Structures are given as structure tokens and as C-alpha cells.
Tab-separated table of C-alpha atoms and ligand atoms in Angstrom:
chain	number	residue	atom	x	y	z
A	687	MET	CA	0.000	0.000	0.000
A	688	VAL	CA	2.661	2.434	1.081
A	689	PHE	CA	4.745	1.310	-1.802
A	690	THR	CA	1.854	1.949	-4.214
A	691	LEU	CA	1.477	5.440	-2.798
A	692	PHE	CA	5.156	6.126	-3.282
A	693	LEU	CA	4.955	4.777	-6.780
A	694	LEU	CA	2.007	7.053	-7.528
A	695	LEU	CA	3.795	10.029	-6.041
A	696	PHE	CA	6.878	9.186	-8.022
A	697	LEU	CA	4.903	8.917	-11.261
A	698	LEU	CA	3.123	12.174	-10.505
A	699	LEU	CA	6.363	14.011	-9.876
A	700	LYS	CA	7.881	12.423	-12.928
A	701	THR	CA	4.978	13.657	-15.091
A	702	ASN	CA	5.445	17.094	-13.635
A	703	CYS	CA	9.127	16.977	-14.428
A	704	SER	CA	8.536	16.082	-18.037
A	705	THR	CA	5.852	18.761	-18.414
A	706	PHE	CA	8.220	21.247	-16.934
A	707	GLN	CA	11.390	20.218	-18.679
A	708	ASP	CA	11.425	23.620	-20.355
A	709	CYS	CA	12.004	25.426	-17.090
A	710	GLU	CA	15.012	25.915	-14.854
A	711	SER	CA	14.253	24.336	-11.484
A	712	GLU	CA	14.076	27.726	-9.795
A	713	CYS	CA	11.370	28.712	-12.286
A	714	ILE	CA	9.022	25.871	-11.423
A	715	PHE	CA	6.119	26.597	-9.088
A	716	GLU	CA	4.705	23.333	-7.760
A	717	PRO	CA	1.759	24.187	-5.478
A	718	VAL	CA	-1.620	23.515	-7.051
A	719	LYS	CA	-3.084	26.747	-5.794
A	720	LEU	CA	-1.626	30.180	-5.345
A	721	ILE	CA	-2.405	31.464	-1.845
A	722	SER	CA	-1.133	34.155	0.491
A	723	THR	CA	1.295	31.806	2.204
A	724	ASN	CA	3.020	30.598	-0.974
A	725	ILE	CA	2.893	33.635	-3.227
A	726	GLY	CA	6.258	34.737	-1.821
A	727	SER	CA	7.886	31.782	-3.523
A	728	PHE	CA	6.369	32.408	-6.942
A	729	PRO	CA	9.414	32.441	-9.284
A	730	LYS	CA	10.610	35.798	-10.599
A	731	CYS	CA	11.464	34.245	-13.948
A	732	ALA	CA	10.229	35.419	-17.376
A	733	LYS	CA	9.237	31.834	-18.086
A	734	VAL	CA	7.536	29.955	-15.276
A	735	CYS	CA	6.260	26.383	-15.240
A	736	SER	CA	3.140	25.998	-13.138
A	737	PHE	CA	-0.410	24.758	-13.131
A	738	LEU	CA	-1.514	28.098	-11.821
A	739	LYS	CA	-4.821	28.193	-10.041
A	740	ILE	CA	-6.412	31.125	-8.259
A	741	ASP	CA	-9.859	31.072	-6.646
A	742	HIS	CA	-11.948	32.677	-3.910
A	743	SER	CA	-9.914	31.059	-1.158
A	744	SER	CA	-6.580	32.366	-2.448
A	745	ASN	CA	-6.816	35.442	-0.195
A	746	LEU	CA	-4.671	37.584	-2.482
A	747	THR	CA	-5.010	41.188	-3.561
A	748	HIS	CA	-4.638	42.514	-7.065
A	749	GLU	CA	-1.489	44.337	-5.894
A	750	GLN	CA	0.135	41.176	-4.522
A	751	LEU	CA	-0.537	39.387	-7.795
A	752	THR	CA	0.743	42.281	-9.904
A	753	GLU	CA	3.973	42.214	-7.922
A	754	ALA	CA	4.308	38.421	-8.130
A	755	PHE	CA	3.750	38.283	-11.895
A	756	LYS	CA	5.601	41.414	-12.977
A	757	ASN	CA	8.339	39.474	-14.793
A	758	LEU	CA	6.118	36.761	-16.179
A	759	GLU	CA	6.067	36.496	-19.967
A	760	THR	CA	5.542	32.795	-20.639
A	761	LEU	CA	3.503	30.432	-18.504
A	762	VAL	CA	3.992	26.720	-19.174
A	763	GLY	CA	1.452	24.387	-17.560
A	764	GLY	CA	-2.065	25.714	-17.176
A	765	LEU	CA	-4.141	28.611	-15.901
A	766	GLU	CA	-7.383	28.575	-13.984
A	767	ILE	CA	-8.957	31.600	-12.397
A	768	VAL	CA	-12.310	30.488	-11.087
A	769	ASN	CA	-14.750	31.924	-8.602
A	770	ALA	CA	-12.379	34.725	-7.679
A	771	THR	CA	-13.419	38.264	-6.820
A	772	PHE	CA	-11.162	40.324	-9.088
A	773	THR	CA	-12.614	42.741	-11.608
A	774	ASP	CA	-9.955	41.879	-14.215
A	775	VAL	CA	-6.803	39.860	-14.859
A	776	LYS	CA	-4.550	42.840	-15.488
A	777	PHE	CA	-2.090	41.424	-12.982
A	778	LEU	CA	-1.063	39.146	-15.877
A	779	ASN	CA	-0.522	41.974	-18.323
A	780	SER	CA	3.116	41.232	-19.063
A	781	LEU	CA	2.156	37.688	-20.059
A	782	THR	CA	2.470	37.069	-23.802
A	783	ARG	CA	2.267	33.300	-24.051
A	784	ILE	CA	0.465	30.462	-22.287
A	785	GLU	CA	1.567	26.926	-23.149
A	786	ALA	CA	-0.958	24.585	-21.568
A	787	ASN	CA	-0.680	21.578	-23.829
A	788	THR	CA	-2.550	19.102	-21.669
A	789	SER	CA	-4.469	21.481	-19.416
A	790	PRO	CA	-7.332	23.893	-19.873
A	791	VAL	CA	-7.047	27.645	-19.751
A	792	ARG	CA	-10.144	28.640	-17.875
A	793	ILE	CA	-11.377	31.931	-16.489
A	794	SER	CA	-14.846	31.162	-15.244
A	795	ASN	CA	-17.504	32.054	-12.718
A	796	ASN	CA	-15.777	35.169	-11.444
A	797	GLU	CA	-18.771	37.178	-10.402
A	798	LYS	CA	-17.168	40.632	-10.425
A	799	MET	CA	-14.925	40.301	-13.438
A	800	ILE	CA	-15.670	42.874	-16.132
A	801	GLU	CA	-12.811	42.138	-18.555
A	802	LEU	CA	-9.620	40.103	-18.851
A	803	GLY	CA	-7.353	42.951	-19.893
A	804	MET	CA	-4.334	40.767	-20.659
A	805	VAL	CA	-3.159	43.357	-23.122
A	806	ASN	CA	0.081	41.693	-24.153
A	807	LEU	CA	-1.208	38.160	-24.562
A	808	THR	CA	-0.617	36.900	-28.110
A	809	THR	CA	-0.685	33.113	-27.863
A	810	VAL	CA	-2.656	30.487	-25.987
A	811	ILE	CA	-1.769	26.844	-26.594
A	812	THR	CA	-4.417	24.591	-25.090
A	813	TYR	CA	-7.071	22.076	-26.051
A	814	ASN	CA	-9.727	23.939	-24.051
A	815	PHE	CA	-10.029	27.692	-23.692
A	816	ALA	CA	-12.986	28.903	-21.662
A	817	VAL	CA	-14.054	32.348	-20.569
A	818	SER	CA	-17.500	31.707	-19.222
A	819	GLY	CA	-19.983	32.406	-16.484
A	820	ASN	CA	-18.451	35.785	-15.646
A	821	LYS	CA	-21.741	37.616	-15.177
A	822	GLU	CA	-20.343	41.148	-15.338
A	823	MET	CA	-17.952	40.604	-18.217
A	824	THR	CA	-18.743	42.741	-21.260
A	825	VAL	CA	-15.455	42.533	-23.204
A	826	LEU	CA	-12.383	40.315	-23.331
A	827	ASN	CA	-9.857	43.082	-23.969
A	828	LEU	CA	-7.258	40.786	-25.499
A	829	PRO	CA	-6.133	43.243	-28.187
A	830	LYS	CA	-2.984	41.372	-29.220
A	831	LEU	CA	-4.340	37.840	-29.225
A	832	GLN	CA	-3.350	36.088	-32.450
A	833	ILE	CA	-3.194	32.368	-31.817
A	834	VAL	CA	-5.381	29.993	-29.846
A	835	ASP	CA	-4.453	26.491	-30.835
A	836	CYS	CA	-3.118	23.179	-29.636
A	837	GLN	CA	0.023	21.296	-30.498
A	838	LEU	CA	-0.594	17.718	-29.489
A	839	SER	CA	-2.398	15.615	-32.028
A	840	PRO	CA	-5.258	15.091	-32.495
A	841	CYS	CA	-5.693	18.802	-32.140
A	842	LYS	CA	-9.273	20.056	-31.984
A	843	PRO	CA	-9.379	22.928	-29.534
A	844	VAL	CA	-12.708	23.524	-27.838
A	845	ILE	CA	-13.590	27.158	-27.210
A	846	SER	CA	-16.271	28.445	-24.844
A	847	MET	CA	-17.182	32.101	-24.587
A	848	TRP	CA	-20.372	31.465	-22.819
A	849	ASN	CA	-22.778	32.942	-20.289
A	850	ASN	CA	-20.936	36.133	-19.614
A	851	ASN	CA	-22.849	39.417	-19.368
A	852	GLN	CA	-25.725	39.682	-21.822
A	853	ASN	CA	-23.932	42.647	-23.416
A	854	PHE	CA	-20.702	40.691	-23.794
A	855	CYS	CA	-19.108	41.263	-27.192
A	856	MET	CA	-15.930	40.202	-28.931
A	857	THR	CA	-14.110	42.470	-31.357
A	858	THR	CA	-13.756	41.368	-34.955
A	859	GLU	CA	-10.039	40.898	-34.303
A	860	GLU	CA	-10.712	38.584	-31.366
A	861	MET	CA	-13.421	36.729	-33.272
A	862	LYS	CA	-11.107	36.098	-36.221
A	863	VAL	CA	-8.591	34.292	-34.017
A	864	PHE	CA	-11.199	31.546	-33.679
A	865	LEU	CA	-13.059	31.768	-36.976
A	866	LEU	CA	-9.974	31.540	-39.134
A	867	ASN	CA	-8.561	28.532	-37.310
A	868	ASN	CA	-9.994	25.529	-39.148
A	869	ARG	CA	-8.970	23.143	-36.388
A	870	ILE	CA	-11.573	24.719	-34.122
A	871	GLU	CA	-14.808	22.860	-34.706
A	872	GLN	CA	-16.463	23.396	-31.359
A	873	PHE	CA	-16.926	27.073	-30.683
A	874	TYR	CA	-19.519	27.620	-27.974
A	875	VAL	CA	-20.167	31.287	-28.057
A	876	ASN	CA	-23.113	33.481	-27.244
A	877	SER	CA	-21.248	36.679	-27.820
A	878	LYS	CA	-22.142	39.573	-30.032
A	879	VAL	CA	-19.549	41.153	-32.253
A	880	CYS	CA	-18.614	44.569	-30.873
A	881	GLU	CA	-19.595	47.623	-32.903
A	882	PRO	CA	-16.744	48.406	-35.272
A	883	ALA	CA	-14.602	51.358	-34.239
A	884	GLY	CA	-15.294	54.320	-36.487
A	885	ASP	CA	-11.749	54.759	-37.782
A	886	ASN	CA	-11.377	51.389	-39.491
A	887	MET	CA	-12.339	51.682	-43.157
A	888	LYS	CA	-12.190	47.915	-43.673
A	889	THR	CA	-14.929	47.203	-41.136
A	890	CYS	CA	-18.430	48.515	-41.703
A	891	LYS	CA	-22.004	48.229	-40.514
A	892	MET	CA	-23.530	48.711	-43.973
A	893	PRO	CA	-22.058	47.450	-47.266
A	894	GLU	CA	-19.568	49.998	-48.583
A	895	VAL	CA	-17.033	50.002	-51.381
A	896	GLY	CA	-13.749	48.746	-49.885
A	897	CYS	CA	-15.306	47.178	-46.805
A	898	GLU	CA	-13.871	43.753	-45.902
A	899	GLU	CA	-15.775	42.871	-42.755
A	900	LEU	CA	-19.447	43.614	-42.326
A	901	VAL	CA	-20.843	43.667	-38.800
A	902	GLY	CA	-24.522	43.174	-39.567
A	903	ASN	CA	-26.679	41.239	-41.991
A	904	LEU	CA	-26.154	41.447	-45.714
A	905	GLU	CA	-29.442	41.685	-47.565
A	906	ILE	CA	-29.185	41.633	-51.311
A	907	ARG	CA	-32.483	42.697	-52.846
A	908	GLN	CA	-33.611	44.484	-56.003
A	909	ASP	CA	-31.234	47.118	-57.409
A	910	PHE	CA	-28.410	46.147	-55.120
A	911	ASP	CA	-25.105	47.887	-55.836
A	912	THR	CA	-22.770	44.890	-56.115
A	913	LYS	CA	-19.643	47.067	-55.990
A	914	THR	CA	-20.262	47.549	-52.269
A	915	VAL	CA	-19.562	43.875	-51.572
A	916	ASN	CA	-16.712	43.111	-53.960
A	917	SER	CA	-14.063	43.354	-51.234
A	918	LEU	CA	-16.146	41.698	-48.561
A	919	LYS	CA	-14.419	38.776	-46.808
A	920	ILE	CA	-16.379	38.200	-43.622
A	921	ILE	CA	-20.023	38.760	-42.737
A	922	TYR	CA	-20.762	38.818	-39.008
A	923	GLY	CA	-24.450	38.313	-39.567
A	924	SER	CA	-26.569	36.419	-42.046
A	925	LEU	CA	-26.635	36.533	-45.815
A	926	LEU	CA	-29.979	36.983	-47.504
A	927	VAL	CA	-30.531	37.158	-51.244
A	928	GLN	CA	-34.147	37.886	-52.019
A	929	ASN	CA	-35.953	39.270	-55.029
A	930	SER	CA	-32.719	40.247	-56.718
A	931	THR	CA	-32.110	40.259	-60.462
A	932	LEU	CA	-28.610	38.871	-60.182
A	933	ASP	CA	-27.698	35.824	-62.289
A	934	ASP	CA	-25.080	34.627	-59.855
A	935	LEU	CA	-23.150	35.584	-56.746
A	936	SER	CA	-19.799	36.274	-58.363
A	937	CYS	CA	-19.918	39.716	-56.729
A	938	LEU	CA	-19.178	37.871	-53.461
A	939	GLY	CA	-16.033	36.301	-54.856
A	940	ASN	CA	-13.918	37.500	-51.959
A	941	LEU	CA	-16.221	36.214	-49.245
A	942	THR	CA	-14.591	33.545	-47.062
A	943	HIS	CA	-16.718	33.423	-43.879
A	944	VAL	CA	-20.304	33.994	-42.846
A	945	ALA	CA	-20.746	33.883	-39.085
A	946	GLN	CA	-23.997	34.523	-37.303
A	947	PHE	CA	-24.420	33.925	-33.608
A	948	ASP	CA	-27.975	34.756	-32.675
A	949	GLY	CA	-29.227	31.351	-33.743
A	950	LEU	CA	-32.720	32.445	-34.703
A	951	LYS	CA	-32.432	32.579	-38.455
A	952	PRO	CA	-30.708	30.503	-41.095
A	953	VAL	CA	-27.303	31.956	-41.615
A	954	VAL	CA	-27.590	31.845	-45.398
A	955	GLU	CA	-30.779	32.145	-47.430
A	956	ILE	CA	-30.764	32.523	-51.153
A	957	GLN	CA	-33.706	32.885	-53.470
A	958	GLU	CA	-34.447	30.328	-56.145
A	959	GLY	CA	-33.663	30.941	-59.764
A	960	LEU	CA	-30.066	32.108	-59.741
A	961	LYS	CA	-28.005	30.351	-62.376
A	962	SER	CA	-25.272	29.775	-59.807
A	963	ILE	CA	-24.789	30.566	-56.175
A	964	LYS	CA	-21.134	29.680	-56.137
A	965	MET	CA	-18.968	31.983	-54.057
A	966	ALA	CA	-15.492	31.133	-55.167
A	967	ASN	CA	-13.659	31.565	-51.880
A	968	LEU	CA	-16.250	30.655	-49.307
A	969	GLU	CA	-14.649	28.461	-46.658
A	970	ARG	CA	-16.833	28.340	-43.612
A	971	ILE	CA	-20.292	29.093	-42.406
A	972	VAL	CA	-20.764	29.480	-38.699
A	973	THR	CA	-24.138	29.383	-37.067
A	974	SER	CA	-25.678	28.816	-33.677
A	975	VAL	CA	-27.402	25.532	-33.110
A	976	TRP	CA	-28.862	24.471	-29.800
A	977	ASN	CA	-27.565	27.584	-28.146
A	978	GLY	CA	-24.049	26.978	-29.361
A	979	ALA	CA	-22.343	28.073	-32.508
A	980	HIS	CA	-21.697	25.280	-34.878
A	981	ILE	CA	-18.927	25.579	-37.382
A	982	GLN	CA	-19.312	23.571	-40.507
A	983	ASN	CA	-17.692	23.275	-43.796
A	984	GLU	CA	-19.633	24.830	-46.627
A	985	ASN	CA	-20.244	21.456	-48.199
A	986	LYS	CA	-21.929	19.860	-45.249
A	987	ARG	CA	-25.660	19.883	-45.209
A	988	LYS	CA	-26.911	21.433	-42.047
A	989	LEU	CA	-27.155	25.168	-41.965
A	990	GLY	CA	-29.860	25.647	-39.409
A	991	ASN	CA	-32.921	24.006	-38.079
A	992	ASP	CA	-35.556	26.187	-39.659
A	993	THR	CA	-35.660	24.869	-43.160
A	994	GLU	CA	-39.428	24.565	-43.348
A	995	ILE	CA	-40.122	28.095	-42.209
A	996	PHE	CA	-38.185	29.479	-45.135
A	997	GLU	CA	-39.648	27.265	-47.794
A	998	ASN	CA	-39.960	30.171	-50.221
A	999	PHE	CA	-36.239	30.169	-50.642
A	1000	ALA	CA	-33.810	27.671	-51.973
A	1001	LEU	CA	-31.603	27.090	-49.032
A	1002	PHE	CA	-27.938	27.184	-49.695
A	1003	GLU	CA	-27.510	23.535	-48.828
A	1004	LYS	CA	-29.922	22.337	-51.476
A	1005	THR	CA	-28.394	23.960	-54.460
A	1006	PRO	CA	-26.597	21.588	-56.816
A	1007	GLN	CA	-24.224	24.205	-58.199
A	1008	ASN	CA	-22.569	24.213	-54.833
A	1009	ALA	CA	-20.442	21.216	-55.716
A	1010	PRO	CA	-17.508	20.235	-53.552
A	1011	ARG	CA	-14.274	21.773	-54.603
A	1012	SER	CA	-10.728	21.392	-53.523
A	1013	PHE	CA	-9.502	23.209	-50.478
A	1014	ASP	CA	-6.971	25.413	-52.204
A	1015	GLY	CA	-9.735	26.959	-54.236
A	1016	LEU	CA	-8.013	26.152	-57.529
A	1017	SER	CA	-10.529	23.731	-58.941
A	1018	CYS	CA	-13.716	25.782	-58.770
B	2366	NAG	C1	-5.127	36.526	4.274
B	2366	NAG	O1	-3.846	37.101	4.020
B	2366	NAG	C2	-3.412	37.996	5.025
B	2366	NAG	C3	-2.058	38.535	4.605
B	2366	NAG	O2	-2.051	38.901	3.270
B	2366	NAG	C4	-3.314	37.308	6.370
B	2366	NAG	O3	-2.977	38.251	7.370
B	2366	NAG	C5	-4.650	36.670	6.707
B	2366	NAG	O4	-4.524	35.910	7.870
B	2366	NAG	C6	-5.102	35.759	5.555
B	2366	NAG	N1	-6.426	35.235	5.833
B	2366	NAG	C7	-6.717	33.958	5.692
B	2366	NAG	C8	-8.121	33.559	5.990
B	2366	NAG	O5	-5.886	33.138	5.318
B	2367	NAG	C1	-17.287	30.538	-4.728
B	2367	NAG	O1	-16.923	31.533	-3.811
B	2367	NAG	C2	-17.799	31.712	-2.712
B	2367	NAG	C3	-17.261	32.835	-1.875
B	2367	NAG	O2	-16.938	33.937	-2.648
B	2367	NAG	C4	-17.894	30.412	-1.920
B	2367	NAG	O3	-18.822	30.568	-0.876
B	2367	NAG	C5	-18.319	29.287	-2.848
B	2367	NAG	O4	-18.308	28.057	-2.158
B	2367	NAG	C6	-17.394	29.184	-4.024
B	2367	NAG	N1	-17.856	28.189	-4.970
B	2367	NAG	C7	-17.059	27.256	-5.459
B	2367	NAG	C8	-17.685	26.315	-6.425
B	2367	NAG	O5	-15.889	27.170	-5.176
B	2368	NAG	C1	2.887	45.345	-22.907
B	2368	NAG	O1	3.443	45.592	-24.176
B	2368	NAG	C2	3.797	46.929	-24.405
B	2368	NAG	C3	4.306	47.022	-25.805
B	2368	NAG	O2	3.278	46.732	-26.688
B	2368	NAG	C4	4.841	47.357	-23.419
B	2368	NAG	O3	5.152	48.727	-23.610
B	2368	NAG	C5	4.335	47.149	-22.014
B	2368	NAG	O4	5.353	47.429	-21.100
B	2368	NAG	C6	3.867	45.728	-21.828
B	2368	NAG	N1	3.262	45.629	-20.539
B	2368	NAG	C7	3.821	44.942	-19.599
B	2368	NAG	C8	3.111	44.975	-18.306
B	2368	NAG	O5	4.826	44.273	-19.769
B	2369	NAG	C1	-11.567	40.847	-54.540
B	2369	NAG	O1	-10.818	41.903	-53.985
B	2369	NAG	C2	-9.779	42.367	-54.821
B	2369	NAG	C3	-9.010	43.408	-54.068
B	2369	NAG	O2	-9.816	44.133	-53.202
B	2369	NAG	C4	-10.362	42.910	-56.125
B	2369	NAG	O3	-9.318	43.324	-56.977
B	2369	NAG	C5	-11.177	41.831	-56.789
B	2369	NAG	O4	-11.817	42.340	-57.928
B	2369	NAG	C6	-12.220	41.288	-55.826
B	2369	NAG	N1	-12.918	40.166	-56.418
B	2369	NAG	C7	-14.188	40.215	-56.764
B	2369	NAG	C8	-14.773	38.955	-57.289
B	2369	NAG	O5	-14.855	41.205	-56.656
B	2370	NAG	C1	-40.129	41.914	-55.100
B	2370	NAG	O1	-40.152	42.877	-56.121
B	2370	NAG	C2	-41.450	43.267	-56.545
B	2370	NAG	C3	-41.301	44.266	-57.674
B	2370	NAG	O2	-40.571	43.692	-58.704
B	2370	NAG	C4	-42.203	43.856	-55.377
B	2370	NAG	O3	-43.514	44.155	-55.789
B	2370	NAG	C5	-42.214	42.883	-54.234
B	2370	NAG	O4	-42.829	43.485	-53.116
B	2370	NAG	C6	-40.828	42.437	-53.878
B	2370	NAG	N1	-40.886	41.438	-52.842
B	2370	NAG	C7	-40.107	41.458	-51.774
B	2370	NAG	C8	-40.291	40.338	-50.804
B	2370	NAG	O5	-39.267	42.326	-51.578
B	2371	NAG	C1	-34.122	20.592	-34.800
B	2371	NAG	O1	-34.229	20.985	-33.447
B	2371	NAG	C2	-34.913	20.067	-32.611
B	2371	NAG	C3	-34.971	20.654	-31.203
B	2371	NAG	O2	-35.451	21.954	-31.262
B	2371	NAG	C4	-34.238	18.716	-32.637
B	2371	NAG	O3	-34.954	17.795	-31.869
B	2371	NAG	C5	-34.090	18.229	-34.054
B	2371	NAG	O4	-33.355	17.031	-34.073
B	2371	NAG	C6	-33.410	19.263	-34.924
B	2371	NAG	N1	-33.373	18.814	-36.299
B	2371	NAG	C7	-32.280	18.885	-37.059
B	2371	NAG	C8	-32.421	18.393	-38.456
B	2371	NAG	O5	-31.230	19.363	-36.659
């Protein structure tokens, strides 16, 4: 029995060692939870190996944490901030990289948290990234985030941005980190897309010449000026083509993604009678199903659960012209 325990302990430590082989021994923080009695020994290294966990019982102030983490740039291991009372995570604002290969990165159920505010964070390597259940949170504020991905295979990161404040929104830049990563197939999000900032010509709320990302629905009806959508790459909203006199949708040749998160309407609806509805570069359609957002390849058949209601229209999925094509877009 005792021997078994020792063996278990040994194996546990050994696993820790191999997870933390990247770190100098003085840069490894072993305790499972950060609390007031061990925060003094948090390593002052730029790269720290730790399964860092902070919760309501940690008894730490924002100031103590800011001081403890002031040199921290890379965290190897994992990060969980759950049920804590902080209003943000700005004490981790020098952090640029989290490498949590086998652990989740979770910031959940913090009842006073209004934003993350990890303004230098660029990269999160994990199989499960969750920012959820933070009832006051209205924005992420991760302005430099570029990569959320995993490294171990099979790699299918699961993302949850779920049950935060009802006004919670993600910027188009934050949204793209997830949308443009084709390995992410499970993206549980009930977030709006934040209103585009006025000074960005490439993001618009109404179709405009030169606009690349539309925050809002695109409705193509009679007498539609197709020049306004020629540069369009992403629609954060649904695409409706109704009563138009177009022969085809070649005007949307730059469109790669249609993403709509309110889950009430089909994400794409196109009238019958067009000669072709092919959009040469379309890669992904994202829509909410059963309160989650479901990402599917354009060629799969389920675009929503309301087919019957919209029987006046040929739904995108039913149209034969939409034949499978190769991924590089060369064989359209
Ligand atoms: C909380 O931390 C302070 C020092 O920061 C200490 O004086 C106090 O005893 C701690 N309270 C608990 C419940 O651990
Ligand atoms: C969350 O924190 C509160 C105190 O702030 C505590 O009473 C409760 O047990 C905690 N819940 C969990 C799941 O840890
Ligand atoms: C965050 O990055 C900026 C440069 O973009 C730098 O000036 C700032 O010092 C960094 N913040 C911290 C806390 O390291
Ligand atoms: C796609 O965008 C490029 C550059 O903005 C433009 O030259 C091209 O004509 C567009 N394609 C279509 C089909 O409009
Ligand atoms: C379609 O266009 C006709 C005119 O050509 C108009 O009378 C009708 O109301 C339009 N229908 C819709 C749904 O916009
Ligand atoms: C549509 O949604 C209902 C639940 O609202 C579900 O039972 C049904 O399986 C769904 N159908 C399809 C085709 O997804």
C-alpha cells in the first residue's frame, strides 16, 4: 500500500518533471493553488512552469498578484482563475504566451470580473479555452491575441465564450482568431460582435465600397449595388438574397466566412432561380445551433434548423451548383 502510494507520487512528480522540462528548477512553481502563504515563492522568472490556479480562497489582492507576476512572460502548464473576486486579470498583463498543452485555460464564474485585460497576450496553446460564467464581463480586452491552438495531435481545440454578461461582445479581431482557425470545430459562443470602431475603413455596418468585414446582416435585394460587396471577406451576420435580379453571386467572390451567432435565423438564405450561387472563396459558415455556434464546412448539409419556415427560398444547402471543390480553391 505504502509502496503503491510512493509509486504514484513518483509517477506524478515524474509527469510534472517532463511537463516542466522547459524550465530551470528555480522557475518551477509546484503548489496547485496560489495562496497568500506561498505567493512569496512564486518564481521571478520570465518563463515559469506551473499549473496556476487562483480562486476565492486564495486570499490575495490585485497588488500582490501584480507584484508576483511582474516578470512573467511565458507560462507553461495551465491557468485557472475560477470563482475569484477580481474585476480583471490585469495582474497578468506582461504575459504574452500560455503553453498549456494538456491542461485547460479557464477563467470562469468570477462574479465581479468585467474584462480580462491581458493586453500583451498573443498566444494560448491549449485544447480547451474557456471564458464563461463571468456575469459582469462585457469585453475580453485581449487586443494582441493572435493564436489559440493546440500542439498535441489530435488537435481540436474547444472554445467556450459562454454565459458572460448579456452585453458581452468580442471584437472582430478577437473573433477572427477563432473563426480563421480551421482546427476549431467546437466554438460555444453566445457573444455579439462589438460595434466596429469608427476609424477602421475595412470594417463597416452597412455594405460599402472597400469594406472587408461587415458587422450586420447582408441583404441583397432588387437594385443592389454589387460594388459595395466586392471586397467583402467576412459577414458577421446572415446573408440573404431575395428578389434580386442577379444571375449569380460572383460579386461575393472574396467572401470567405459567414458567421452569425444569434441562432434564430438561417445563416444563409438565397432565393431560387439564380443560375449559380457559387462563391469562389467561401470556406466556412458558422451558425448557432442548440444555443451553441456550430462551425461547418460549406459542403456539409446542415445550416440551421428552420428549413421549413423558409420554404420560399432555396436554401444554400440544397443547391446543386454548390459542388464540392478542392480546399486550395483552384478547382472551382
Ligand atoms: C489573508 O492574508 C493575510 C495577509 O495577506 C493574512 O494576514 C490573513 O490571515 C489571511 N487570511 C486567511 C483567511 O488566510
Ligand atoms: C465561490 O466563492 C464563494 C465565496 O466567494 C464560496 O462561498 C463558494 O463556495 C465558491 N464556490 C465554489 C464552487 O468554489
Ligand atoms: C505590454 O506591451 C507593451 C508594448 O506593446 C509594453 O510597452 C508594455 O510594457 C507591456 N506591458 C507589460 C506589463 O509588460
Ligand atoms: C476581390 O478583392 C480584390 C481586391 O480588393 C479585387 O481586386 C477583386 O476584384 C475582388 N474580387 C471580386 C470577385 O470582386
Ligand atoms: C419583389 O419585387 C417586386 C417588384 O418587382 C415587389 O412588388 C415585391 O414586393 C418584392 N418582394 C419582396 C419580398 O421584396
Ligand atoms: C431541430 O431541433 C430540434 C430541437 O429543437 C431537434 O430535436 C431536431 O433534431 C433538430 N433537427 C435537425 C435536423 O437538426
